[in-house]
Amino acid sequence: MQRGISSSVQQPEKQLDVIILGGGPAGSTAAALLAGSGLKVRVLEKERFPRFHVGESLLPYNNGIFEELGIAQEVQDIGFHVKRAAQFWSGAGRPGARLEFARGSFTEYKHAYQVERSVFDQMLLDNARRKGAEVWEECRYLSHNIEGDGVSVNCASREGGQQELRARFLIDATGMQAVTARQSGLRMERDGHRKVALFGQFEDVLMPSGSFAGDIVLLIRDQAWVWLIPLDEKRTSVGLVMEKAEHAAARGDLEGLWQRIVEETPELKRRMAGAKRLGKLHIEADYSFSVKRLVEPRLVRAGDAAGFLDPVFSSGVMLAMESGRDAARVVAEALRRGQVMTTAMKRYEKSVHDHLSLFWRFVRAFYTRPFIELFLQPSAHFNLMSAINAVLAGRSRLPWAARWRLELFFLLVRLQRLIPVARRLRWNDGEPPTLSGKMAEKAGEAERLDAGVAMQ
C-alpha cells in the first residue's frame, strides 16, 4: 500500500486512465467504481486517513449507492446509529415536528445512518483500494494541465518531493477547496448566504431515546440553527450555524460565543445541561458556493468540488456520493468511446445542478419565518409533507405526484407571508405555542419533547 510519493523529483510515469483528486466520499466512490471496471485509477489525497471530518448525518438514498458499491452489509455491520427520522424544533422548545422517512409515500428507502466520519470515510477509501484503485495519501495537488492527448498533474509528498502524473481523465473531488474550479475562476459564493458553523463533539447530551433513538435534532433560531447528531450511546456532534455577522461580533472569542448561544437558546440549554465537550471547537466559514461549470474536456468535478449548499438538511455526503457515482459512469463511457467530451458528461452537469437546485430551494426557504411556520405545523391536507419527505431523504427524481405537491407547499409559503395559513409563531417571548398532534398525544411524558408532530 503506497501512502505517498518519494522525496525527490520523479520523471513522468506511464499514463493512468483516471486521476482522482481527493479521497473523501465522492472521490472514493468514483475510484471504487472505475477501478472495479478494470481501469487504472490513482487517488491523490492530501491528508492521511483516518481523519476528523464533520457531516456525520446521512440520508436514506445513500443506501442505494452502498448497494452499488457492494458495501451495504459492511455499513450495517459497523454498528452506526440507524437514523429513522429528523426532528425540527423551535429553539424555545416548541413547536416541533418529526419527519419520519418510513411515513413518506414517495420515499423508497426508510432509514439512514449517523456515522463517525473518520470511520466511514476510511471504509469508503479502503473499498476503493480493494477494487483496485491505488491511493496516495499525504499527497498534495499542485497544478494540472489539460492537453490534447491527456492530463498532467503535479503533486507533492509531505516531505516536499514532487512528481508529474499523466492520465486520460481527471476527476476533481477536492471538496470545498474545489481546486480546479477555483483556479479557473468558476467557484462563486452564493449571494446573501454568508454562514459560519461552530461545532464539536460532546458526551452526555440529552438526546431522543426509546423508539426515537438515533434521530437527528435541529433547533431553529432566528436566521440560525443548531444540529445535534448522535454518534453512539455517549457522544453527540453539536454544531451552531449562524450569520457571519453574529460570529464577527464575538471578536474571536469562540468559547464565549458558544456559551452565549447555549444560554440564549432554551431547548439547547436543556439538552446541554450535563454535557462535556471532547476536544476543541472547530469552525467553517463562507462554505456555501456554486461552481459554474462541472465538465470540461478530460475533466469532471464531483462532490463538494461541484458546489456546496448548507449543512441544514444533511445533504452533503449523499450529494457527494451520488455525483461521484455518476461522474465515474460518464468518465468510463468517455474512455470507452475514446472521447474527451460527451453528451453524457453534459447531462451529468445538468443533473448535478438540478439536484443541488432542488435542495437549495429548501435551504433558502429554511431561513425564512413563513417556511418554518408551515414546516413546524404540518397539515395532513393533500399529503404535502410526503413530497418534502422524499426530497429531504435524498430522492433526486420526483414523480409528478410529488412535484405538484411540492409546488403547492411553496405556494402556501408565499401566502404565509401575507396571510396566516398556519399560526404565526413566537420564538423568544417565553410563551411558545403548545405542542399538538397525534405524536404528542401518544408519547409518554418523559418522551413528549422528543416526539413532536409527525410529518407524513
Coordinates of C-alpha atoms in Angstrom, one line a residue, residues 35-388:
A35 CA -11.2 0.6 -10.7
G36 CA -13.8 -2.1 -10.3
S37 CA -14.5 -1.9 -14.1
G38 CA -10.8 -2.6 -14.8
L39 CA -9.5 0.9 -15.3
K40 CA -6.1 2.1 -13.9
V41 CA -7.1 4.7 -11.2
R42 CA -5.0 6.7 -8.8
V43 CA -6.4 8.7 -5.9
L44 CA -4.4 11.7 -4.6
E45 CA -5.4 12.6 -1.0
K46 CA -3.7 15.4 0.8
E47 CA -4.5 14.0 4.3
R48 CA -3.7 10.7 6.0
F49 CA -6.8 8.7 6.9
P50 CA -8.5 8.2 9.3
R51 CA -9.1 11.9 9.9
F52 CA -11.7 14.0 11.6
H53 CA -14.5 15.4 9.4
V54 CA -17.9 16.9 10.1
G55 CA -21.1 15.9 8.2
E56 CA -22.0 12.8 10.1
S57 CA -25.7 12.5 9.2
L58 CA -26.5 10.6 6.0
L59 CA -29.7 10.4 4.0
P60 CA -31.8 7.3 3.1
Y61 CA -30.9 7.4 -0.5
N62 CA -27.2 6.8 0.4
N63 CA -28.4 3.2 0.8
G64 CA -28.8 2.7 -2.9
I65 CA -25.2 3.8 -3.5
F66 CA -24.0 1.5 -0.8
E67 CA -25.6 -1.4 -2.7
E68 CA -23.9 -0.4 -5.9
L69 CA -20.6 -0.2 -4.2
G70 CA -21.1 -3.6 -2.6
I71 CA -20.7 -2.3 1.0
A72 CA -24.4 -2.2 2.3
Q73 CA -23.8 -5.1 4.6
E74 CA -20.5 -3.6 5.8
V75 CA -22.1 -0.3 6.6
Q76 CA -24.8 -2.2 8.6
D77 CA -22.3 -4.4 10.4
I78 CA -20.1 -1.5 11.7
G79 CA -22.9 -0.5 14.0
F80 CA -23.6 3.1 13.1
H81 CA -26.7 4.6 14.7
V82 CA -29.7 4.0 12.5
K83 CA -31.4 7.3 11.6
R84 CA -35.2 6.8 11.1
A85 CA -36.2 10.4 11.4
A86 CA -35.2 14.1 11.8
Q87 CA -36.7 16.3 14.5
F88 CA -37.1 20.0 14.0
W89 CA -37.8 22.3 17.0
S90 CA -38.0 25.9 17.8
G91 CA -35.1 27.0 19.9
A92 CA -37.6 27.7 22.6
G93 CA -38.5 24.0 22.7
R94 CA -41.9 24.2 21.0
P95 CA -43.4 23.7 18.5
G96 CA -41.7 20.8 16.9
A97 CA -42.1 18.2 14.1
R98 CA -40.7 14.8 13.4
L99 CA -40.0 13.8 9.8
E100 CA -40.0 10.0 9.7
F101 CA -38.7 8.6 6.4
A102 CA -40.8 5.4 6.6
R103 CA -44.0 7.5 6.6
G104 CA -43.3 9.2 3.3
S105 CA -45.4 8.0 0.4
F106 CA -42.7 8.8 -2.2
T107 CA -39.7 7.8 -0.1
E108 CA -38.3 4.4 -1.2
Y109 CA -35.6 4.0 1.5
K110 CA -36.9 4.1 5.0
H111 CA -33.8 4.8 7.1
A112 CA -30.3 6.3 7.0
Y113 CA -27.3 6.3 9.3
Q114 CA -25.5 8.7 11.7
V115 CA -21.8 7.9 11.1
E116 CA -18.4 8.7 12.6
R117 CA -16.8 10.3 9.5
S118 CA -13.3 9.1 10.3
V119 CA -14.5 5.5 10.3
F120 CA -17.0 5.9 7.4
D121 CA -14.6 7.7 5.1
Q122 CA -11.8 5.2 5.9
M123 CA -14.2 2.4 5.0
L124 CA -15.0 4.0 1.6
L125 CA -11.4 4.6 0.8
D126 CA -10.4 1.0 1.7
N127 CA -13.2 -0.2 -0.5
A128 CA -11.7 1.7 -3.4
R129 CA -8.4 0.0 -2.7
R130 CA -10.0 -3.4 -2.6
K131 CA -11.5 -2.7 -6.0
G132 CA -8.0 -2.0 -7.4
A133 CA -7.6 1.8 -7.0
E134 CA -4.1 3.0 -6.0
V135 CA -4.3 5.6 -3.2
W136 CA -1.6 8.1 -2.4
E137 CA -2.2 9.7 0.9
E138 CA -0.4 12.8 2.2
C139 CA -0.1 13.8 -1.4
R140 CA -0.8 17.4 -2.2
Y141 CA -2.1 18.6 -5.5
L142 CA 0.0 21.4 -7.0
S143 CA -1.3 22.0 -10.5
H144 CA -2.7 20.4 -13.6
N145 CA -2.7 20.9 -17.3
I146 CA -5.1 19.5 -19.9
E147 CA -3.7 18.8 -23.3
G148 CA -4.8 17.1 -26.4
D149 CA -3.5 13.7 -25.5
G150 CA -4.2 13.7 -21.8
V151 CA -4.0 15.4 -18.4
S152 CA -0.8 16.1 -16.4
V153 CA -1.0 16.6 -12.7
N154 CA 1.8 17.8 -10.5
C155 CA 1.7 16.7 -6.9
A156 CA 4.0 16.8 -3.8
S157 CA 4.6 14.5 -0.9
R158 CA 4.5 15.7 2.7
E159 CA 8.4 15.7 2.6
G160 CA 8.3 18.0 -0.4
G161 CA 9.1 15.7 -3.2
Q162 CA 7.3 16.5 -6.5
Q163 CA 6.1 14.2 -9.3
E164 CA 4.2 14.6 -12.5
L165 CA 1.5 12.1 -13.3
R166 CA -0.3 11.6 -16.5
A167 CA -3.8 10.3 -17.2
R168 CA -6.5 10.3 -19.8
F169 CA -9.1 11.9 -17.4
L170 CA -9.2 13.9 -14.2
I171 CA -11.9 13.9 -11.6
D172 CA -11.8 16.8 -9.1
A173 CA -13.2 15.6 -5.8
T174 CA -11.3 18.0 -3.6
G175 CA -14.3 19.1 -1.5
M176 CA -14.8 22.7 -0.6
Q177 CA -11.3 23.5 -1.8
A178 CA -12.6 22.9 -5.3
V179 CA -9.1 23.4 -6.6
T180 CA -9.7 23.3 -10.4
A181 CA -12.8 25.4 -10.2
R182 CA -11.0 28.0 -8.0
Q183 CA -8.1 28.1 -10.4
S184 CA -10.4 28.7 -13.3
G185 CA -12.5 31.3 -11.6
L186 CA -15.6 29.1 -11.6
R187 CA -16.1 29.0 -7.8
M188 CA -18.7 31.6 -6.8
E189 CA -20.0 32.3 -3.3
R190 CA -23.8 32.2 -3.0
D191 CA -25.1 35.8 -2.6
G192 CA -26.8 36.6 0.7
H193 CA -25.8 33.3 2.3
R194 CA -22.7 34.0 4.5
K195 CA -22.9 31.5 7.3
V196 CA -20.4 30.2 9.9
A197 CA -20.6 26.8 11.6
L198 CA -19.0 26.3 15.0
F199 CA -19.0 22.6 16.1
G200 CA -17.6 19.9 18.3
Q201 CA -18.3 16.6 19.9
F202 CA -19.8 16.2 23.4
E203 CA -20.6 13.4 25.8
D204 CA -24.0 13.1 27.7
V205 CA -26.1 15.5 25.6
L206 CA -29.8 14.9 26.2
M207 CA -30.9 13.2 23.0
P208 CA -34.1 11.3 21.9
S209 CA -34.4 7.9 23.4
G210 CA -36.6 4.8 23.2
S211 CA -38.3 4.5 19.8
F212 CA -36.8 7.8 18.8
A213 CA -33.2 6.9 19.5
G214 CA -30.9 7.8 16.5
D215 CA -33.0 10.8 15.4
I216 CA -31.0 13.9 14.4
V217 CA -32.3 17.0 16.2
L218 CA -32.3 20.5 14.7
L219 CA -33.1 23.5 16.8
I220 CA -34.2 26.6 14.9
R221 CA -33.1 30.1 16.0
D222 CA -33.6 33.4 14.2
Q223 CA -31.7 33.2 10.9
A224 CA -29.7 30.4 12.5
W225 CA -30.0 26.8 13.8
V226 CA -28.3 24.0 15.8
W227 CA -27.6 20.4 14.9
L228 CA -27.4 17.5 17.4
I229 CA -26.3 14.3 15.8
P230 CA -25.9 11.1 17.9
L231 CA -22.7 9.2 17.1
D232 CA -23.1 6.5 19.7
E233 CA -24.6 6.0 23.1
K234 CA -22.4 8.6 24.7
R235 CA -21.2 11.0 22.0
T236 CA -23.1 13.6 20.1
S237 CA -21.9 16.0 17.3
V238 CA -23.2 19.5 18.1
G239 CA -23.0 22.4 15.7
L240 CA -24.1 26.1 15.8
V241 CA -24.8 27.6 12.4
M242 CA -25.1 31.4 12.4
E243 CA -24.9 34.5 10.3
K244 CA -21.4 35.7 9.7
A245 CA -22.2 39.0 11.5
E246 CA -23.1 37.1 14.7
H247 CA -19.7 35.3 14.6
A248 CA -17.9 38.6 13.8
A249 CA -19.4 40.3 16.8
A250 CA -17.7 37.7 19.1
R251 CA -14.3 39.2 18.0
G252 CA -12.7 35.8 18.1
D253 CA -14.0 34.6 21.4
L254 CA -15.4 31.3 20.3
E255 CA -15.8 29.9 23.8
G256 CA -17.8 33.0 24.8
L257 CA -19.9 32.8 21.6
W258 CA -20.7 29.2 22.2
Q259 CA -21.8 29.8 25.8
R260 CA -23.9 32.8 24.9
I261 CA -25.8 30.9 22.2
V262 CA -26.4 27.9 24.6
E263 CA -27.7 30.2 27.3
E264 CA -29.9 32.2 24.9
T265 CA -31.5 29.0 23.3
P266 CA -33.7 27.4 26.0
E267 CA -34.0 24.0 24.3
L268 CA -30.3 23.8 23.6
K269 CA -29.5 24.8 27.2
R270 CA -31.8 22.0 28.4
R271 CA -30.1 19.4 26.2
M272 CA -26.6 20.5 27.0
A273 CA -27.1 20.9 30.8
G274 CA -25.0 17.8 31.7
A275 CA -22.8 17.7 28.5
K276 CA -19.0 17.5 28.5
R277 CA -17.0 18.6 25.4
L278 CA -14.5 16.2 23.8
G279 CA -11.6 18.1 22.2
K280 CA -11.7 21.5 20.7
L281 CA -14.3 23.5 18.8
H282 CA -14.0 23.6 15.0
I283 CA -15.1 26.3 12.7
E284 CA -16.1 26.6 9.0
A285 CA -17.0 29.9 7.4
D286 CA -18.3 31.0 4.0
Y287 CA -18.8 27.4 2.9
S288 CA -21.8 28.0 0.6
F289 CA -20.7 28.2 -3.0
S290 CA -21.7 27.1 -6.6
V291 CA -19.5 26.1 -9.5
K292 CA -20.4 27.5 -12.9
R293 CA -19.1 24.6 -15.0
L294 CA -18.7 21.0 -13.9
V295 CA -17.3 19.3 -17.0
E296 CA -14.6 20.2 -19.4
P297 CA -12.6 18.1 -21.9
R298 CA -11.0 15.4 -19.9
L299 CA -12.2 16.9 -16.6
V300 CA -15.2 16.2 -14.3
R301 CA -15.9 17.9 -11.0
A302 CA -17.8 15.9 -8.3
G303 CA -18.9 16.1 -4.7
D304 CA -18.4 19.4 -2.8
A305 CA -16.0 20.4 -5.6
A306 CA -19.2 20.7 -7.7
G307 CA -20.7 23.1 -5.2
F308 CA -21.8 23.1 -1.5
L309 CA -25.1 24.3 -0.1
D310 CA -25.6 24.3 3.6
P311 CA -25.5 21.5 6.3
V312 CA -29.1 22.1 7.3
F313 CA -30.7 19.1 5.6
S314 CA -27.6 16.7 5.8
S315 CA -27.4 16.5 2.0
G316 CA -23.6 16.8 1.7
V317 CA -22.5 13.1 1.8
M318 CA -25.5 12.0 -0.2
L319 CA -24.9 14.5 -3.0
A320 CA -21.1 13.8 -2.9
M321 CA -21.5 10.0 -3.3
E322 CA -24.3 10.4 -5.9
S323 CA -22.1 12.8 -8.1
G324 CA -19.1 10.5 -7.5
R325 CA -21.0 7.6 -8.8
D326 CA -22.4 9.5 -11.8
A327 CA -19.0 11.0 -12.6
A328 CA -17.5 7.6 -12.7
R329 CA -20.2 6.5 -15.2
V330 CA -19.7 9.3 -17.6
V331 CA -15.9 9.1 -17.4
A332 CA -15.9 5.4 -18.1
E333 CA -18.2 5.9 -21.1
A334 CA -15.9 8.6 -22.5
L335 CA -12.9 6.4 -22.1
R336 CA -14.6 3.5 -23.9
R337 CA -15.5 5.8 -26.8
G338 CA -12.1 7.5 -26.9
Q339 CA -13.8 10.9 -26.5
V340 CA -12.7 13.9 -24.3
M341 CA -16.2 15.4 -24.0
T342 CA -19.5 13.6 -24.4
T343 CA -23.2 14.3 -24.3
A344 CA -23.4 12.1 -21.2
M345 CA -20.9 14.5 -19.4
K346 CA -23.2 17.5 -20.2
R347 CA -26.2 15.6 -18.9
Y348 CA -24.2 14.8 -15.8
E349 CA -23.6 18.5 -15.3
K350 CA -27.3 19.3 -15.7
S351 CA -28.3 16.5 -13.3
V352 CA -26.0 17.6 -10.6
H353 CA -27.0 21.3 -10.9
D354 CA -30.7 20.2 -10.9
H355 CA -30.3 18.2 -7.7
L356 CA -28.3 21.0 -6.0
S357 CA -31.0 23.5 -7.0
L358 CA -33.8 21.3 -5.5
F359 CA -32.0 21.3 -2.2
W360 CA -31.1 24.9 -2.5
R361 CA -34.7 25.9 -2.8
F362 CA -35.3 24.3 0.7
V363 CA -32.1 25.8 2.2
R364 CA -33.1 29.3 1.2
A365 CA -36.6 28.9 2.4
F366 CA -35.5 27.3 5.7
Y367 CA -34.0 30.7 6.8
T368 CA -37.4 32.4 6.4
R369 CA -40.1 32.6 9.0
P370 CA -43.1 31.7 6.7
F371 CA -41.4 28.4 5.7
I372 CA -40.7 27.5 9.4
E373 CA -44.2 28.3 10.5
L374 CA -45.6 25.9 7.9
F375 CA -42.8 23.3 8.3
L376 CA -43.2 23.0 12.1
Q377 CA -47.0 22.9 11.9
P378 CA -47.5 20.4 9.1
S379 CA -51.0 19.8 7.7
A380 CA -52.4 16.5 6.6
H381 CA -54.2 18.1 3.7
F382 CA -53.1 16.8 0.2
N383 CA -50.3 14.8 1.8
L384 CA -47.9 17.6 1.1
M385 CA -45.3 16.5 3.6
S386 CA -44.7 13.3 1.7
A387 CA -43.3 15.3 -1.1
I388 CA -41.0 17.1 1.3

